[in-house]
Amino acid sequence: MNINKEWHEAHPMPKNPTLEQRIEWHIEHSKACKCRGMPKSIQEEIKRRKG
C-alpha cells in the first residue's frame, strides 16, 4: 500500500460530502495516491455520467 500522507493531510474528504464532492475527491485521490482503489459506487456514477 503506497499512501501519499502529504496529499491526504492537505485534501481531507469534506464532512457530509455531496456526491459531486465525493466524485471530485476520489478522482484527484486516484491521481495522487495509490493507497486504495476507488469505491465501486463512485466508479459506476462516473461511467453513468460519461454516458
PDB file of N, CA and C in Angstrom:
ATOM      1  N   MET A   1       0.848  -1.178   0.000  1.00  0.00           N
ATOM      2  CA  MET A   1       0.000   0.000   0.000  1.00  0.00           C
ATOM      3  C   MET A   1       0.894   1.242   0.000  1.00  0.00           C
ATOM      4  N   ASN A   2       0.728   2.101  -0.998  1.00  0.00           N
ATOM      5  CA  ASN A   2       1.518   3.318  -1.113  1.00  0.00           C
ATOM      6  C   ASN A   2       0.646   4.516  -0.786  1.00  0.00           C
ATOM      7  N   ILE A   3       0.748   5.019   0.430  1.00  0.00           N
ATOM      8  CA  ILE A   3      -0.068   6.156   0.833  1.00  0.00           C
ATOM      9  C   ILE A   3       0.735   7.449   0.679  1.00  0.00           C
ATOM     10  N   ASN A   4       0.075   8.447   0.129  1.00  0.00           N
ATOM     11  CA  ASN A   4       0.677   9.764  -0.016  1.00  0.00           C
ATOM     12  C   ASN A   4       0.154  10.597   1.166  1.00  0.00           C
ATOM     13  N   LYS A   5       0.868  10.507   2.277  1.00  0.00           N
ATOM     14  CA  LYS A   5       0.442  11.145   3.527  1.00  0.00           C
ATOM     15  C   LYS A   5       0.255  12.648   3.361  1.00  0.00           C
ATOM     16  N   GLU A   6       1.161  13.284   2.651  1.00  0.00           N
ATOM     17  CA  GLU A   6       1.083  14.729   2.467  1.00  0.00           C
ATOM     18  C   GLU A   6      -0.201  15.119   1.718  1.00  0.00           C
ATOM     19  N   TRP A   7      -0.539  14.346   0.684  1.00  0.00           N
ATOM     20  CA  TRP A   7      -1.750  14.644  -0.078  1.00  0.00           C
ATOM     21  C   TRP A   7      -2.981  14.476   0.812  1.00  0.00           C
ATOM     22  N   HIS A   8      -3.031  13.390   1.552  1.00  0.00           N
ATOM     23  CA  HIS A   8      -4.175  13.135   2.426  1.00  0.00           C
ATOM     24  C   HIS A   8      -4.341  14.242   3.469  1.00  0.00           C
ATOM     25  N   GLU A   9      -3.242  14.700   4.035  1.00  0.00           N
ATOM     26  CA  GLU A   9      -3.319  15.762   5.038  1.00  0.00           C
ATOM     27  C   GLU A   9      -3.811  17.072   4.428  1.00  0.00           C
ATOM     28  N   ALA A  10      -3.421  17.337   3.191  1.00  0.00           N
ATOM     29  CA  ALA A  10      -3.801  18.586   2.516  1.00  0.00           C
ATOM     30  C   ALA A  10      -5.183  18.525   1.880  1.00  0.00           C
ATOM     31  N   HIS A  11      -5.727  17.307   1.691  1.00  0.00           N
ATOM     32  CA  HIS A  11      -7.001  17.139   0.988  1.00  0.00           C
ATOM     33  C   HIS A  11      -7.951  16.208   1.731  1.00  0.00           C
ATOM     34  N   PRO A  12      -8.404  16.616   2.913  1.00  0.00           N
ATOM     35  CA  PRO A  12      -9.347  15.734   3.619  1.00  0.00           C
ATOM     36  C   PRO A  12     -10.690  15.700   2.898  1.00  0.00           C
ATOM     37  N   MET A  13     -11.368  14.572   3.021  1.00  0.00           N
ATOM     38  CA  MET A  13     -12.726  14.469   2.475  1.00  0.00           C
ATOM     39  C   MET A  13     -13.604  15.421   3.296  1.00  0.00           C
ATOM     40  N   PRO A  14     -14.427  16.240   2.634  1.00  0.00           N
ATOM     41  CA  PRO A  14     -15.307  17.147   3.383  1.00  0.00           C
ATOM     42  C   PRO A  14     -16.262  16.363   4.278  1.00  0.00           C
ATOM     43  N   LYS A  15     -16.695  17.003   5.355  1.00  0.00           N
ATOM     44  CA  LYS A  15     -17.702  16.381   6.213  1.00  0.00           C
ATOM     45  C   LYS A  15     -19.031  16.399   5.477  1.00  0.00           C
ATOM     46  N   ASN A  16     -19.752  15.291   5.537  1.00  0.00           N
ATOM     47  CA  ASN A  16     -21.044  15.155   4.857  1.00  0.00           C
ATOM     48  C   ASN A  16     -20.953  15.589   3.387  1.00  0.00           C
ATOM     49  N   PRO A  17     -20.042  14.981   2.621  1.00  0.00           N
ATOM     50  CA  PRO A  17     -19.835  15.409   1.240  1.00  0.00           C
ATOM     51  C   PRO A  17     -21.030  15.079   0.343  1.00  0.00           C
ATOM     52  N   THR A  18     -21.239  15.946  -0.637  1.00  0.00           N
ATOM     53  CA  THR A  18     -22.237  15.666  -1.654  1.00  0.00           C
ATOM     54  C   THR A  18     -21.654  14.598  -2.583  1.00  0.00           C
ATOM     55  N   LEU A  19     -22.476  14.031  -3.425  1.00  0.00           N
ATOM     56  CA  LEU A  19     -21.991  13.056  -4.392  1.00  0.00           C
ATOM     57  C   LEU A  19     -20.946  13.709  -5.295  1.00  0.00           C
ATOM     58  N   GLU A  20     -21.194  14.924  -5.712  1.00  0.00           N
ATOM     59  CA  GLU A  20     -20.241  15.635  -6.573  1.00  0.00           C
ATOM     60  C   GLU A  20     -18.888  15.794  -5.882  1.00  0.00           C
ATOM     61  N   GLN A  21     -18.899  16.175  -4.606  1.00  0.00           N
ATOM     62  CA  GLN A  21     -17.654  16.330  -3.857  1.00  0.00           C
ATOM     63  C   GLN A  21     -16.926  14.996  -3.721  1.00  0.00           C
ATOM     64  N   ARG A  22     -17.673  13.927  -3.486  1.00  0.00           N
ATOM     65  CA  ARG A  22     -17.063  12.603  -3.371  1.00  0.00           C
ATOM     66  C   ARG A  22     -16.405  12.202  -4.679  1.00  0.00           C
ATOM     67  N   ILE A  23     -17.096  12.420  -5.778  1.00  0.00           N
ATOM     68  CA  ILE A  23     -16.546  12.076  -7.084  1.00  0.00           C
ATOM     69  C   ILE A  23     -15.261  12.857  -7.336  1.00  0.00           C
ATOM     70  N   GLU A  24     -15.304  14.164  -7.130  1.00  0.00           N
ATOM     71  CA  GLU A  24     -14.122  15.005  -7.363  1.00  0.00           C
ATOM     72  C   GLU A  24     -12.955  14.567  -6.478  1.00  0.00           C
ATOM     73  N   TRP A  25     -13.241  14.299  -5.189  1.00  0.00           N
ATOM     74  CA  TRP A  25     -12.189  13.892  -4.274  1.00  0.00           C
ATOM     75  C   TRP A  25     -11.557  12.586  -4.730  1.00  0.00           C
ATOM     76  N   HIS A  26     -12.383  11.618  -5.086  1.00  0.00           N
ATOM     77  CA  HIS A  26     -11.851  10.311  -5.483  1.00  0.00           C
ATOM     78  C   HIS A  26     -11.075  10.370  -6.794  1.00  0.00           C
ATOM     79  N   ILE A  27     -11.486  11.201  -7.722  1.00  0.00           N
ATOM     80  CA  ILE A  27     -10.729  11.361  -8.964  1.00  0.00           C
ATOM     81  C   ILE A  27      -9.343  11.922  -8.659  1.00  0.00           C
ATOM     82  N   GLU A  28      -9.290  12.978  -7.857  1.00  0.00           N
ATOM     83  CA  GLU A  28      -7.998  13.572  -7.503  1.00  0.00           C
ATOM     84  C   GLU A  28      -7.167  12.594  -6.667  1.00  0.00           C
ATOM     85  N   HIS A  29      -7.819  11.884  -5.777  1.00  0.00           N
ATOM     86  CA  HIS A  29      -7.125  10.907  -4.947  1.00  0.00           C
ATOM     87  C   HIS A  29      -6.469   9.831  -5.805  1.00  0.00           C
ATOM     88  N   SER A  30      -7.172   9.352  -6.803  1.00  0.00           N
ATOM     89  CA  SER A  30      -6.614   8.299  -7.655  1.00  0.00           C
ATOM     90  C   SER A  30      -5.395   8.778  -8.437  1.00  0.00           C
ATOM     91  N   LYS A  31      -5.303  10.069  -8.685  1.00  0.00           N
ATOM     92  CA  LYS A  31      -4.140  10.632  -9.382  1.00  0.00           C
ATOM     93  C   LYS A  31      -2.942  10.787  -8.449  1.00  0.00           C
ATOM     94  N   ALA A  32      -3.212  11.067  -7.159  1.00  0.00           N
ATOM     95  CA  ALA A  32      -2.148  11.433  -6.231  1.00  0.00           C
ATOM     96  C   ALA A  32      -1.708  10.322  -5.295  1.00  0.00           C
ATOM     97  N   CYS A  33      -2.545   9.311  -5.106  1.00  0.00           N
ATOM     98  CA  CYS A  33      -2.264   8.316  -4.080  1.00  0.00           C
ATOM     99  C   CYS A  33      -2.773   6.950  -4.522  1.00  0.00           C
ATOM    100  N   LYS A  34      -2.061   5.935  -4.164  1.00  0.00           N
ATOM    101  CA  LYS A  34      -2.430   4.563  -4.543  1.00  0.00           C
ATOM    102  C   LYS A  34      -2.727   3.707  -3.312  1.00  0.00           C
ATOM    103  N   CYS A  35      -3.231   4.330  -2.245  1.00  0.00           N
ATOM    104  CA  CYS A  35      -3.438   3.584  -1.010  1.00  0.00           C
ATOM    105  C   CYS A  35      -4.651   2.663  -1.079  1.00  0.00           C
ATOM    106  N   ARG A  36      -5.581   2.937  -1.968  1.00  0.00           N
ATOM    107  CA  ARG A  36      -6.757   2.080  -2.128  1.00  0.00           C
ATOM    108  C   ARG A  36      -7.413   2.396  -3.458  1.00  0.00           C
ATOM    109  N   GLY A  37      -8.280   1.500  -3.874  1.00  0.00           N
ATOM    110  CA  GLY A  37      -8.997   1.725  -5.115  1.00  0.00           C
ATOM    111  C   GLY A  37     -10.194   2.641  -4.914  1.00  0.00           C
ATOM    112  N   MET A  38     -10.743   3.106  -6.012  1.00  0.00           N
ATOM    113  CA  MET A  38     -11.923   3.953  -5.973  1.00  0.00           C
ATOM    114  C   MET A  38     -13.141   3.078  -5.665  1.00  0.00           C
ATOM    115  N   PRO A  39     -14.020   3.536  -4.782  1.00  0.00           N
ATOM    116  CA  PRO A  39     -15.215   2.738  -4.478  1.00  0.00           C
ATOM    117  C   PRO A  39     -16.026   2.442  -5.738  1.00  0.00           C
ATOM    118  N   LYS A  40     -16.587   1.249  -5.782  1.00  0.00           N
ATOM    119  CA  LYS A  40     -17.357   0.816  -6.946  1.00  0.00           C
ATOM    120  C   LYS A  40     -18.511   1.772  -7.229  1.00  0.00           C
ATOM    121  N   SER A  41     -19.165   2.278  -6.190  1.00  0.00           N
ATOM    122  CA  SER A  41     -20.297   3.193  -6.395  1.00  0.00           C
ATOM    123  C   SER A  41     -19.856   4.475  -7.107  1.00  0.00           C
ATOM    124  N   ILE A  42     -18.663   4.961  -6.804  1.00  0.00           N
ATOM    125  CA  ILE A  42     -18.136   6.164  -7.453  1.00  0.00           C
ATOM    126  C   ILE A  42     -17.762   5.836  -8.895  1.00  0.00           C
ATOM    127  N   GLN A  43     -17.129   4.696  -9.121  1.00  0.00           N
ATOM    128  CA  GLN A  43     -16.786   4.272 -10.481  1.00  0.00           C
ATOM    129  C   GLN A  43     -18.040   4.172 -11.350  1.00  0.00           C
ATOM    130  N   GLU A  44     -19.072   3.564 -10.815  1.00  0.00           N
ATOM    131  CA  GLU A  44     -20.311   3.406 -11.566  1.00  0.00           C
ATOM    132  C   GLU A  44     -20.961   4.748 -11.891  1.00  0.00           C
ATOM    133  N   GLU A  45     -20.929   5.679 -10.947  1.00  0.00           N
ATOM    134  CA  GLU A  45     -21.519   7.006 -11.191  1.00  0.00           C
ATOM    135  C   GLU A  45     -20.731   7.755 -12.253  1.00  0.00           C
ATOM    136  N   ILE A  46     -19.428   7.647 -12.240  1.00  0.00           N
ATOM    137  CA  ILE A  46     -18.601   8.304 -13.268  1.00  0.00           C
ATOM    138  C   ILE A  46     -18.933   7.729 -14.638  1.00  0.00           C
ATOM    139  N   LYS A  47     -19.033   6.403 -14.734  1.00  0.00           N
ATOM    140  CA  LYS A  47     -19.392   5.761 -16.006  1.00  0.00           C
ATOM    141  C   LYS A  47     -20.770   6.200 -16.471  1.00  0.00           C
ATOM    142  N   ARG A  48     -21.720   6.276 -15.537  1.00  0.00           N
ATOM    143  CA  ARG A  48     -23.079   6.682 -15.872  1.00  0.00           C
ATOM    144  C   ARG A  48     -23.095   8.100 -16.446  1.00  0.00           C
ATOM    145  N   ARG A  49     -22.296   8.981 -15.869  1.00  0.00           N
ATOM    146  CA  ARG A  49     -22.258  10.375 -16.317  1.00  0.00           C
ATOM    147  C   ARG A  49     -21.594  10.535 -17.675  1.00  0.00           C
ATOM    148  N   LYS A  50     -20.676   9.644 -17.995  1.00  0.00           N
ATOM    149  CA  LYS A  50     -19.996   9.707 -19.297  1.00  0.00           C
ATOM    150  C   LYS A  50     -20.901   9.199 -20.408  1.00  0.00           C
ATOM    151  N   GLY A  51     -21.939   8.458 -20.021  1.00  0.00           N
ATOM    152  CA  GLY A  51     -22.928   8.001 -20.987  1.00  0.00           C
ATOM    153  C   GLY A  51     -22.496   6.868 -21.788  1.00  0.00           C
TER     154      GLY A  51
END
